[in-house]
mmCIF file of C-alpha atoms in Angstrom:
data_model
loop_
_atom_site.group_PDB
_atom_site.id
_atom_site.type_symbol
_atom_site.label_atom_id
_atom_site.label_comp_id
_atom_site.label_asym_id
_atom_site.label_seq_id
_atom_site.Cartn_x
_atom_site.Cartn_y
_atom_site.Cartn_z
ATOM 1 C CA MET P 30 -20.319 139.284 167.019
ATOM 2 C CA ASN P 31 -20.578 139.818 170.661
ATOM 3 C CA SER P 32 -24.329 138.840 170.374
ATOM 4 C CA LEU P 33 -23.148 135.292 170.035
ATOM 5 C CA TYR P 34 -22.580 135.390 173.966
ATOM 6 C CA LEU P 35 -26.553 135.200 173.973
ATOM 7 C CA PRO P 36 -26.888 131.956 172.193
ATOM 8 C CA LEU P 37 -23.647 130.460 173.745
ATOM 9 C CA LEU P 38 -25.122 131.434 177.207
ATOM 10 C CA ALA P 39 -28.592 129.593 176.104
ATOM 11 C CA GLY P 40 -26.403 126.356 175.036
ATOM 12 C CA ILE P 41 -24.593 126.029 178.080
ATOM 13 C CA ILE P 42 -27.445 126.519 180.285
ATOM 14 C CA SER P 43 -29.198 123.905 178.350
ATOM 15 C CA THR P 44 -26.047 121.688 178.746
ATOM 16 C CA ILE P 45 -26.239 122.262 182.360
ATOM 17 C CA PHE P 46 -29.891 121.098 182.605
ATOM 18 C CA ALA P 47 -29.199 118.144 180.666
ATOM 19 C CA PHE P 48 -26.753 116.911 183.640
ATOM 20 C CA VAL P 49 -29.601 118.148 185.782
ATOM 21 C CA MET P 50 -31.986 115.934 184.274
ATOM 22 C CA LEU P 51 -29.463 112.769 184.267
ATOM 23 C CA ARG P 52 -29.255 113.176 188.046
ATOM 24 C CA ARG P 53 -32.799 113.272 188.413
ATOM 25 C CA THR P 54 -32.884 110.019 186.122
ATOM 26 C CA LEU P 55 -30.246 108.279 188.035
ATOM 27 C CA GLY P 56 -32.380 109.037 191.313
ATOM 28 C CA PHE P 57 -34.771 106.697 190.465
ATOM 29 C CA SER P 58 -35.169 102.949 191.653
ATOM 30 C CA GLN P 59 -33.362 100.522 189.672
ATOM 31 C CA GLY P 60 -35.925 97.770 190.371
ATOM 32 C CA ASN P 61 -34.963 94.249 191.633
ATOM 33 C CA ASP P 62 -31.506 92.329 191.385
ATOM 34 C CA ARG P 63 -32.564 90.616 188.027
ATOM 35 C CA MET P 64 -33.557 94.143 186.441
ATOM 36 C CA LYS P 65 -30.222 95.474 187.789
ATOM 37 C CA GLU P 66 -28.354 92.318 186.398
ATOM 38 C CA LEU P 67 -30.000 92.549 182.716
ATOM 39 C CA SER P 68 -29.509 96.394 182.408
ATOM 40 C CA LYS P 69 -25.777 96.065 183.353
ATOM 41 C CA TYR P 70 -25.330 93.617 180.501
ATOM 42 C CA VAL P 71 -26.829 96.057 178.060
ATOM 43 C CA GLN P 72 -24.692 99.002 179.610
ATOM 44 C CA GLU P 73 -21.540 97.076 179.018
ATOM 45 C CA GLY P 74 -22.540 96.067 175.658
ATOM 46 C CA ALA P 75 -23.462 99.612 174.307
ATOM 47 C CA SER P 76 -20.482 101.047 175.962
ATOM 48 C CA ALA P 77 -18.075 98.334 174.193
ATOM 49 C CA PHE P 78 -19.710 99.100 170.755
ATOM 50 C CA LEU P 79 -19.502 102.841 170.996
ATOM 51 C CA GLU P 80 -15.942 102.933 172.253
ATOM 52 C CA GLU P 81 -14.752 100.322 169.342
ATOM 53 C CA GLU P 82 -16.816 102.395 166.919
ATOM 54 C CA ALA P 83 -15.319 105.463 168.394
ATOM 55 C CA ARG P 84 -11.566 104.717 167.629
ATOM 56 C CA LYS P 85 -12.675 103.745 163.939
ATOM 57 C CA ILE P 86 -14.362 107.366 163.805
ATOM 58 C CA PHE P 87 -11.204 109.027 165.095
ATOM 59 C CA LEU P 88 -8.938 107.543 162.676
ATOM 60 C CA VAL P 89 -11.119 108.705 159.878
ATOM 61 C CA ALA P 90 -11.613 112.010 161.216
ATOM 62 C CA VAL P 91 -7.874 112.656 161.968
ATOM 63 C CA ILE P 92 -7.041 111.505 158.280
ATOM 64 C CA LEU P 93 -9.953 113.755 156.857
ATOM 65 C CA ALA P 94 -8.725 116.712 158.848
ATOM 66 C CA ALA P 95 -5.038 116.130 157.650
ATOM 67 C CA VAL P 96 -6.284 116.137 154.150
ATOM 68 C CA LEU P 97 -8.352 119.389 154.614
ATOM 69 C CA GLY P 98 -5.493 120.853 156.271
ATOM 70 C CA ILE P 99 -3.118 120.115 153.372
ATOM 71 C CA ILE P 100 -5.605 121.243 150.633
ATOM 72 C CA PHE P 101 -6.427 124.436 152.350
ATOM 73 C CA GLN P 102 -2.849 124.973 153.677
ATOM 74 C CA SER P 103 -4.458 125.825 157.247
ATOM 75 C CA PHE P 104 -4.812 124.526 160.886
ATOM 76 C CA LYS P 105 -8.186 126.378 161.237
ATOM 77 C CA TYR P 106 -10.370 123.924 159.321
ATOM 78 C CA PRO P 107 -8.957 120.589 160.593
ATOM 79 C CA ILE P 108 -9.217 121.761 164.220
ATOM 80 C CA VAL P 109 -12.820 122.908 163.642
ATOM 81 C CA LEU P 110 -13.631 119.680 161.910
ATOM 82 C CA LEU P 111 -12.487 117.450 164.771
ATOM 83 C CA PHE P 112 -14.088 119.880 167.473
ATOM 84 C CA GLY P 113 -17.576 119.443 165.822
ATOM 85 C CA ALA P 114 -17.086 115.624 165.758
ATOM 86 C CA LEU P 115 -16.027 115.567 169.277
ATOM 87 C CA VAL P 116 -19.326 117.695 170.052
ATOM 88 C CA SER P 117 -21.479 115.327 168.262
ATOM 89 C CA GLU P 118 -19.847 112.471 169.868
ATOM 90 C CA ALA P 119 -20.228 113.574 173.155
ATOM 91 C CA ALA P 120 -23.835 114.362 173.076
ATOM 92 C CA GLY P 121 -24.397 110.815 171.611
ATOM 93 C CA VAL P 122 -22.582 109.276 174.533
ATOM 94 C CA ILE P 123 -24.267 111.205 176.989
ATOM 95 C CA GLY P 124 -27.514 110.347 175.733
ATOM 96 C CA MET P 125 -26.875 106.739 175.287
ATOM 97 C CA TYR P 126 -25.407 106.700 179.199
ATOM 98 C CA ALA P 127 -28.753 107.991 180.244
ATOM 99 C CA ALA P 128 -30.769 105.700 178.034
ATOM 100 C CA THR P 129 -28.882 102.579 179.477
ATOM 101 C CA ARG P 130 -29.269 103.476 182.870
ATOM 102 C CA ALA P 131 -33.123 104.419 182.422
ATOM 103 C CA ASN P 132 -34.212 101.094 180.925
ATOM 104 C CA ALA P 133 -34.305 99.193 184.063
ATOM 105 C CA ARG P 134 -35.620 102.355 186.076
ATOM 106 C CA VAL P 135 -38.705 102.624 183.625
ATOM 107 C CA ALA P 136 -39.403 98.969 184.251
ATOM 108 C CA ALA P 137 -39.449 99.543 187.886
ATOM 109 C CA GLY P 138 -41.426 102.593 187.574
ATOM 110 C CA ALA P 139 -44.154 100.812 185.429
ATOM 111 C CA GLU P 140 -44.814 98.310 188.239
ATOM 112 C CA SER P 141 -46.442 101.311 190.083
ATOM 113 C CA GLY P 142 -48.355 102.459 186.935
ATOM 114 C CA LEU P 143 -47.614 104.565 183.297
ATOM 115 C CA SER P 144 -47.400 107.611 185.314
ATOM 116 C CA SER P 145 -44.307 106.608 187.029
ATOM 117 C CA ALA P 146 -42.723 105.008 184.290
ATOM 118 C CA PHE P 147 -43.479 108.162 182.186
ATOM 119 C CA LYS P 148 -41.576 110.075 184.570
ATOM 120 C CA VAL P 149 -38.384 108.435 184.127
ATOM 121 C CA ALA P 150 -38.581 107.855 180.464
ATOM 122 C CA PHE P 151 -39.264 111.482 179.944
ATOM 123 C CA SER P 152 -36.459 112.534 182.097
ATOM 124 C CA SER P 153 -33.808 110.166 180.627
ATOM 125 C CA GLY P 154 -35.106 111.265 177.131
ATOM 126 C CA SER P 155 -34.778 114.901 177.737
ATOM 127 C CA VAL P 156 -31.146 114.435 178.561
ATOM 128 C CA MET P 157 -30.466 113.408 174.990
ATOM 129 C CA GLY P 158 -32.731 116.505 173.663
ATOM 130 C CA LEU P 159 -30.858 118.873 175.893
ATOM 131 C CA ALA P 160 -27.509 117.552 175.141
ATOM 132 C CA VAL P 161 -27.992 117.839 171.454
ATOM 133 C CA ALA P 162 -29.105 121.297 171.683
ATOM 134 C CA GLY P 163 -26.817 122.735 174.085
ATOM 135 C CA PHE P 164 -23.614 120.786 172.757
ATOM 136 C CA SER P 165 -24.008 121.892 169.281
ATOM 137 C CA LEU P 166 -25.344 125.448 169.763
ATOM 138 C CA THR P 167 -22.457 126.089 172.172
ATOM 139 C CA GLY P 168 -19.815 124.652 170.062
ATOM 140 C CA LEU P 169 -20.896 126.762 166.988
ATOM 141 C CA ALA P 170 -21.231 129.917 169.025
ATOM 142 C CA LEU P 171 -17.590 129.190 170.338
ATOM 143 C CA VAL P 172 -16.289 128.531 166.990
ATOM 144 C CA MET P 173 -17.791 131.755 165.403
ATOM 145 C CA LEU P 174 -16.267 133.738 168.535
ATOM 146 C CA VAL P 175 -12.801 132.273 168.361
ATOM 147 C CA PHE P 176 -12.581 132.771 164.598
ATOM 148 C CA LYS P 177 -14.596 135.954 164.336
ATOM 149 C CA SER P 178 -11.870 137.672 162.339
ATOM 150 C CA SER P 179 -13.278 135.104 159.479
ATOM 151 C CA PHE P 180 -16.451 136.745 159.622
ATOM 152 C CA VAL P 181 -15.568 140.488 159.455
ATOM 153 C CA PHE P 182 -17.393 142.666 157.369
ATOM 154 C CA GLU P 183 -14.844 144.377 155.440
ATOM 155 C CA GLY P 184 -12.961 141.076 154.779
ATOM 156 C CA ILE P 185 -15.956 138.803 153.846
ATOM 157 C CA THR P 186 -15.777 139.411 150.010
ATOM 158 C CA ASP P 187 -12.064 137.946 150.150
ATOM 159 C CA ILE P 188 -11.743 134.977 147.859
ATOM 160 C CA SER P 189 -8.896 132.731 148.740
ATOM 161 C CA LYS P 190 -7.446 130.214 146.646
ATOM 162 C CA ALA P 191 -6.111 126.537 147.335
ATOM 163 C CA PHE P 192 -3.570 125.233 145.166
ATOM 164 C CA GLY P 193 -4.301 128.363 142.936
ATOM 165 C CA ARG P 194 -7.504 126.444 141.843
ATOM 166 C CA ILE P 195 -9.858 125.937 144.465
ATOM 167 C CA SER P 196 -11.840 129.146 145.479
ATOM 168 C CA TYR P 197 -13.002 129.387 149.060
ATOM 169 C CA ILE P 198 -14.462 132.025 151.563
ATOM 170 C CA ASP P 199 -12.677 131.749 155.042
ATOM 171 C CA GLY P 200 -16.047 132.341 156.903
ATOM 172 C CA VAL P 201 -18.207 129.478 154.820
ATOM 173 C CA MET P 202 -15.074 127.278 155.387
ATOM 174 C CA ILE P 203 -15.151 127.751 159.318
ATOM 175 C CA VAL P 204 -18.880 126.830 159.743
ATOM 176 C CA SER P 205 -18.953 124.134 157.060
ATOM 177 C CA SER P 206 -15.833 122.293 158.578
ATOM 178 C CA TYR P 207 -17.919 122.498 162.037
ATOM 179 C CA SER P 208 -21.107 120.924 160.297
ATOM 180 C CA LEU P 209 -18.848 118.222 158.574
ATOM 181 C CA GLY P 210 -17.352 117.267 161.754
ATOM 182 C CA ALA P 211 -20.926 116.661 163.232
ATOM 183 C CA SER P 212 -21.745 114.907 160.043
ATOM 184 C CA LEU P 213 -18.995 112.632 160.196
ATOM 185 C CA ILE P 214 -20.157 111.101 163.397
ATOM 186 C CA ALA P 215 -23.790 110.929 162.371
ATOM 187 C CA LEU P 216 -22.758 108.601 159.391
ATOM 188 C CA PHE P 217 -20.853 106.544 161.498
ATOM 189 C CA ASP P 218 -22.942 106.323 164.546
ATOM 190 C CA ARG P 219 -26.428 106.065 162.706
ATOM 191 C CA VAL P 220 -25.430 103.803 160.189
ATOM 192 C CA GLY P 221 -23.140 101.417 162.053
ATOM 193 C CA GLY P 222 -25.335 101.271 165.068
ATOM 194 C CA GLY P 223 -28.423 100.836 162.541
ATOM 195 C CA MET P 224 -26.874 97.806 160.911
ATOM 196 C CA TYR P 225 -25.795 96.425 164.439
ATOM 197 C CA THR P 226 -29.253 96.692 165.869
ATOM 198 C CA LYS P 227 -31.197 95.338 162.801
ATOM 199 C CA ALA P 228 -28.820 92.204 162.413
ATOM 200 C CA ALA P 229 -29.013 91.512 166.362
ATOM 201 C CA ASP P 230 -32.951 91.920 165.958
ATOM 202 C CA MET P 231 -33.120 89.334 163.023
ATOM 203 C CA SER P 232 -30.800 87.249 164.883
ATOM 204 C CA ALA P 233 -32.848 87.101 168.082
ATOM 205 C CA ASP P 234 -35.917 86.391 166.365
ATOM 206 C CA LEU P 235 -34.586 83.922 163.667
ATOM 207 C CA VAL P 236 -32.496 81.685 166.073
ATOM 208 C CA GLY P 237 -34.643 82.314 169.190
ATOM 209 C CA LYS P 238 -38.043 82.343 168.260
ATOM 210 C CA ILE P 239 -37.995 80.052 164.929
ATOM 211 C CA GLU P 240 -35.137 77.502 166.238
ATOM 212 C CA GLU P 241 -35.260 77.313 169.914
ATOM 213 C CA HIS P 242 -38.795 78.275 170.317
ATOM 214 C CA ILE P 243 -38.204 81.075 172.960
ATOM 215 C CA GLU P 244 -40.248 83.827 173.513
ATOM 216 C CA GLU P 245 -39.496 86.991 172.036
ATOM 217 C CA ASP P 246 -37.213 89.397 174.260
ATOM 218 C CA ASP P 247 -36.349 86.313 176.407
ATOM 219 C CA PRO P 248 -33.213 87.088 178.197
ATOM 220 C CA ARG P 249 -31.936 83.543 177.894
ATOM 221 C CA ASN P 250 -31.327 84.539 174.037
ATOM 222 C CA PRO P 251 -27.919 86.151 173.847
ATOM 223 C CA ALA P 252 -29.176 87.918 170.915
ATOM 224 C CA THR P 253 -32.024 89.616 172.951
ATOM 225 C CA ILE P 254 -29.184 91.380 174.710
ATOM 226 C CA ALA P 255 -27.478 92.280 171.695
ATOM 227 C CA ASP P 256 -30.762 93.641 170.372
ATOM 228 C CA ASN P 257 -31.051 96.020 173.454
ATOM 229 C CA VAL P 258 -27.547 96.896 173.091
ATOM 230 C CA GLY P 259 -27.995 97.810 169.334
ATOM 231 C CA ASP P 260 -31.279 99.892 170.038
ATOM 232 C CA ASN P 261 -29.278 102.112 172.415
ATOM 233 C CA VAL P 262 -26.380 102.439 170.020
ATOM 234 C CA GLY P 263 -28.366 102.955 166.767
ATOM 235 C CA ASP P 264 -31.639 104.801 168.249
ATOM 236 C CA VAL P 265 -30.237 106.862 170.950
ATOM 237 C CA ALA P 266 -26.521 107.827 170.269
ATOM 238 C CA GLY P 267 -26.835 107.309 166.480
ATOM 239 C CA LEU P 268 -30.287 109.041 166.065
ATOM 240 C CA GLY P 269 -28.812 111.967 168.740
ATOM 241 C CA ALA P 270 -25.975 112.401 166.571
ATOM 242 C CA ASP P 271 -28.092 112.660 163.295
ATOM 243 C CA ILE P 272 -30.176 115.302 165.054
ATOM 244 C CA LEU P 273 -27.487 117.123 166.280
ATOM 245 C CA GLU P 274 -25.996 117.156 162.611
ATOM 246 C CA SER P 275 -29.272 118.117 161.180
ATOM 247 C CA TYR P 276 -29.744 120.800 163.663
ATOM 248 C CA VAL P 277 -26.255 122.512 162.974
ATOM 249 C CA ALA P 278 -26.460 121.970 159.201
ATOM 250 C CA SER P 279 -29.781 124.033 159.114
ATOM 251 C CA ILE P 280 -28.219 126.933 161.054
ATOM 252 C CA VAL P 281 -25.028 126.998 159.040
ATOM 253 C CA SER P 282 -26.846 126.789 155.750
ATOM 254 C CA ALA P 283 -28.713 129.803 157.017
ATOM 255 C CA ILE P 284 -25.283 131.435 157.724
ATOM 256 C CA VAL P 285 -23.447 130.425 154.560
ATOM 257 C CA LEU P 286 -26.463 131.737 152.415
ATOM 258 C CA ALA P 287 -26.043 135.455 154.278
ATOM 259 C CA ILE P 288 -22.434 135.489 153.625
ATOM 260 C CA PHE P 289 -22.861 134.735 150.012
ATOM 261 C CA MET P 290 -25.814 137.290 149.746
ATOM 262 C CA LYS P 291 -23.183 139.475 151.026
ATOM 263 C CA PHE P 292 -20.605 138.532 148.559
ATOM 264 C CA ALA P 293 -23.132 139.000 145.550
ATOM 265 C CA ASP P 294 -24.682 142.230 146.605
ATOM 266 C CA HIS P 295 -22.278 144.495 145.141
ATOM 267 C CA GLY P 296 -21.418 146.756 147.886
ATOM 268 C CA THR P 297 -25.162 147.751 148.732
ATOM 269 C CA MET P 298 -25.597 145.574 151.765
ATOM 270 C CA THR P 299 -24.645 147.649 155.146
ATOM 271 C CA GLU P 300 -22.637 146.404 157.897
ATOM 272 C CA THR P 301 -25.468 146.197 160.477
ATOM 273 C CA GLN P 302 -27.817 144.452 157.980
ATOM 274 C CA TYR P 303 -24.608 141.972 157.432
ATOM 275 C CA TYR P 304 -24.225 140.972 160.927
ATOM 276 C CA GLY P 305 -27.838 140.751 161.489
ATOM 277 C CA LEU P 306 -28.193 138.160 158.758
ATOM 278 C CA ILE P 307 -25.480 135.864 159.740
ATOM 279 C CA LEU P 308 -26.303 136.112 163.558
ATOM 280 C CA LEU P 309 -30.080 135.882 163.043
ATOM 281 C CA PRO P 310 -29.886 132.229 162.618
ATOM 282 C CA VAL P 311 -27.801 131.596 165.892
ATOM 283 C CA LEU P 312 -30.019 133.821 167.890
ATOM 284 C CA ILE P 313 -33.262 132.109 166.743
ATOM 285 C CA ALA P 314 -31.614 128.866 167.578
ATOM 286 C CA GLY P 315 -30.695 130.019 171.138
ATOM 287 C CA ALA P 316 -34.517 131.236 171.469
ATOM 288 C CA GLY P 317 -35.482 127.676 170.756
ATOM 289 C CA VAL P 318 -33.276 126.113 172.803
ATOM 290 C CA LEU P 319 -34.361 128.089 175.939
ATOM 291 C CA SER P 320 -38.198 127.535 174.824
ATOM 292 C CA SER P 321 -37.547 123.612 174.847
ATOM 293 C CA LEU P 322 -35.888 123.809 178.159
ATOM 294 C CA ILE P 323 -38.937 125.485 179.775
ATOM 295 C CA GLY P 324 -41.077 123.109 178.050
ATOM 296 C CA VAL P 325 -39.185 120.146 179.160
ATOM 297 C CA LEU P 326 -39.360 121.440 183.050
ATOM 298 C CA VAL P 327 -42.992 122.015 182.807
ATOM 299 C CA VAL P 328 -43.676 118.522 181.540
ATOM 300 C CA ALA P 329 -41.175 117.054 183.849
ATOM 301 C CA ASN P 330 -43.059 118.273 186.963
ATOM 302 C CA LEU P 331 -46.937 117.927 185.476
ATOM 303 C CA LYS P 332 -49.176 116.210 188.021
ATOM 304 C CA SER P 333 -50.976 114.416 185.114
ATOM 305 C CA LYS P 334 -51.210 110.700 184.865
ATOM 306 C CA ASP P 335 -51.898 110.530 181.503
ATOM 307 C CA ALA P 336 -48.516 110.226 179.694
ATOM 308 C CA ARG P 337 -49.990 110.837 176.028
ATOM 309 C CA LYS P 338 -51.882 114.109 177.323
ATOM 310 C CA SER P 339 -48.804 115.497 179.072
ATOM 311 C CA LEU P 340 -46.564 114.892 176.150
ATOM 312 C CA SER P 341 -49.155 116.720 173.685
ATOM 313 C CA PHE P 342 -49.699 119.641 176.301
ATOM 314 C CA GLY P 343 -45.873 119.880 176.397
ATOM 315 C CA ASN P 344 -45.603 120.007 172.256
ATOM 316 C CA LEU P 345 -48.121 122.501 172.071
ATOM 317 C CA PHE P 346 -47.072 124.503 175.105
ATOM 318 C CA THR P 347 -43.279 124.637 173.621
ATOM 319 C CA GLY P 348 -44.789 125.599 170.290
ATOM 320 C CA GLY P 349 -46.333 128.340 171.664
ATOM 321 C CA LEU P 350 -43.235 129.390 173.472
ATOM 322 C CA VAL P 351 -41.101 129.108 170.307
ATOM 323 C CA LEU P 352 -43.277 131.388 168.240
ATOM 324 C CA ALA P 353 -43.484 134.158 170.988
ATOM 325 C CA SER P 354 -39.528 133.810 171.486
ATOM 326 C CA VAL P 355 -38.736 133.823 167.822
ATOM 327 C CA ALA P 356 -41.100 136.811 167.416
ATOM 328 C CA ILE P 357 -39.081 138.804 169.820
ATOM 329 C CA VAL P 358 -35.831 137.977 168.524
ATOM 330 C CA ILE P 359 -36.812 138.829 164.974
ATOM 331 C CA GLY P 360 -38.580 142.037 166.005
ATOM 332 C CA ILE P 361 -35.249 143.198 167.721
ATOM 333 C CA ALA P 362 -32.371 141.495 165.764
ATOM 334 C CA ALA P 363 -33.488 140.978 162.212
ATOM 335 C CA PRO P 364 -32.322 143.694 159.779
ATOM 336 C CA ASP P 365 -34.462 145.519 157.616
ATOM 337 C CA TYR P 366 -32.943 144.144 154.333
ATOM 338 C CA PRO P 367 -34.487 144.465 150.835
ATOM 339 C CA PHE P 368 -34.479 140.845 149.651
ATOM 340 C CA LYS P 369 -34.353 140.761 145.797
ATOM 341 C CA ASP P 370 -35.803 138.299 143.434
ATOM 342 C CA ALA P 371 -33.882 136.971 140.818
ATOM 343 C CA PHE P 372 -35.346 139.045 138.075
ATOM 344 C CA LEU P 373 -35.552 142.214 139.983
ATOM 345 C CA ILE P 374 -39.620 142.385 139.621
ATOM 346 C CA ASN P 375 -40.190 142.970 143.112
ATOM 347 C CA PRO P 376 -37.318 144.504 145.069
ATOM 348 C CA GLU P 377 -38.670 144.130 148.670
ATOM 349 C CA PHE P 378 -40.885 140.912 148.272
ATOM 350 C CA VAL P 379 -39.689 139.729 151.692
ATOM 351 C CA SER P 380 -39.829 141.498 155.089
ATOM 352 C CA ARG P 381 -38.589 140.449 158.277
ATOM 353 C CA TRP P 382 -42.105 139.472 159.387
ATOM 354 C CA ARG P 383 -42.308 137.084 156.465
ATOM 355 C CA LEU P 384 -39.345 135.271 157.937
ATOM 356 C CA PHE P 385 -41.301 134.950 161.310
ATOM 357 C CA PHE P 386 -44.344 133.485 158.974
ATOM 358 C CA ALA P 387 -42.168 130.999 157.315
ATOM 359 C CA ILE P 388 -40.989 129.650 160.726
ATOM 360 C CA ALA P 389 -44.308 129.608 162.195
ATOM 361 C CA SER P 390 -45.373 127.567 159.181
ATOM 362 C CA GLY P 391 -42.999 125.077 159.576
ATOM 363 C CA LEU P 392 -43.843 124.792 163.024
ATOM 364 C CA ILE P 393 -47.291 124.371 162.520
ATOM 365 C CA ALA P 394 -46.640 121.845 159.988
ATOM 366 C CA GLY P 395 -44.603 119.988 162.492
ATOM 367 C CA VAL P 396 -47.587 119.959 164.972
ATOM 368 C CA ILE P 397 -50.075 118.774 162.514
ATOM 369 C CA ILE P 398 -47.644 115.927 161.185
ATOM 370 C CA SER P 399 -47.324 114.987 164.886
ATOM 371 C CA LYS P 400 -51.210 114.999 165.556
ATOM 372 C CA LEU P 401 -51.745 112.745 162.209
ATOM 373 C CA SER P 402 -49.253 110.320 163.255
ATOM 374 C CA GLU P 403 -50.671 109.883 166.738
ATOM 375 C CA TYR P 404 -54.068 109.619 165.348
ATOM 376 C CA TYR P 405 -53.144 106.723 163.101
ATOM 377 C CA THR P 406 -50.848 104.952 165.151
ATOM 378 C CA SER P 407 -52.117 105.157 168.819
ATOM 379 C CA ASP P 408 -54.648 102.703 170.141
ATOM 380 C CA ASP P 409 -56.418 105.417 171.701
ATOM 381 C CA TYR P 410 -58.240 106.109 168.260
ATOM 382 C CA LYS P 411 -60.418 104.411 165.820
ATOM 383 C CA PRO P 412 -57.889 103.720 162.896
ATOM 384 C CA THR P 413 -55.512 101.481 165.036
ATOM 385 C CA ARG P 414 -58.624 99.953 166.736
#
């Protein structure tokens, strides 16, 4: 379990650089007084909405944690659930803080050209990305280290009972509670913020353009400010929490699967194989975080004036780093475990390198989808023209 200090370190580094990129973003010019005034309205509105929403979420989270504690008669799971919720909310708040303070700075940068605007936008956007990865990975590693007794090899097959009827495994409940806390925040922030921004957007269009004949996004229309507030709450804080929840759930699901494999293996899985399987998803995530961090720093310091080319290069460069780092992690940490198919026809149908090929195929598919989306939506290409 001491291997968890490596992804913990990766998460901490990512979190530190999120604040570094935030400081860099705040160093750009805010523009003229009118830009500052309108930006302040959006900042105040977004903060007010998120604070009010956080109060409601906190109440629901506490009630849910209390129910969890009563059912399973343990303080561990409620604490982990609330910690997961706190991590998710914190990442969303920091990302939204950066976004609402970057909007005027991006507009001011655009007066000097697209390249200047891109630098500000990329710096502020990377705050959300690095915070999501850093906070979630740090939190998960901390939870597994604090409650590492729940993952010991000898006791992982112990089945506990809640109210004499509900069967559960302690280690599974620990990581699932963390994931549930993150999911709770994503549900409220994404859906609540999304409904708010759509309502405000429609109001701005219907009342402003149709009834009062004001141009779209005219600041004289109060609903325009509300629309911008909603964009930040729903599409930054909400989407950030949503991504964090998916990121955590994908790692946790692999850990849970490994634990149940040990449970169903009837004593043939060795201790080394067991720890290798439950730690591999976290180690791969740590390698991915560090690769992404390097990619962010490279793109942020590119001298190119073409924003599209910079992003495209960053996508491919980071993808290559991820493949290389994952190959190293799998080569060192993945156990030689003979995965068995359901019918025992081919008892060793998966090797450690087939795990790498699965990851590589997913990454390549993501790059292809990205390129196809760009081709059919960018005015640089024929279909959109």
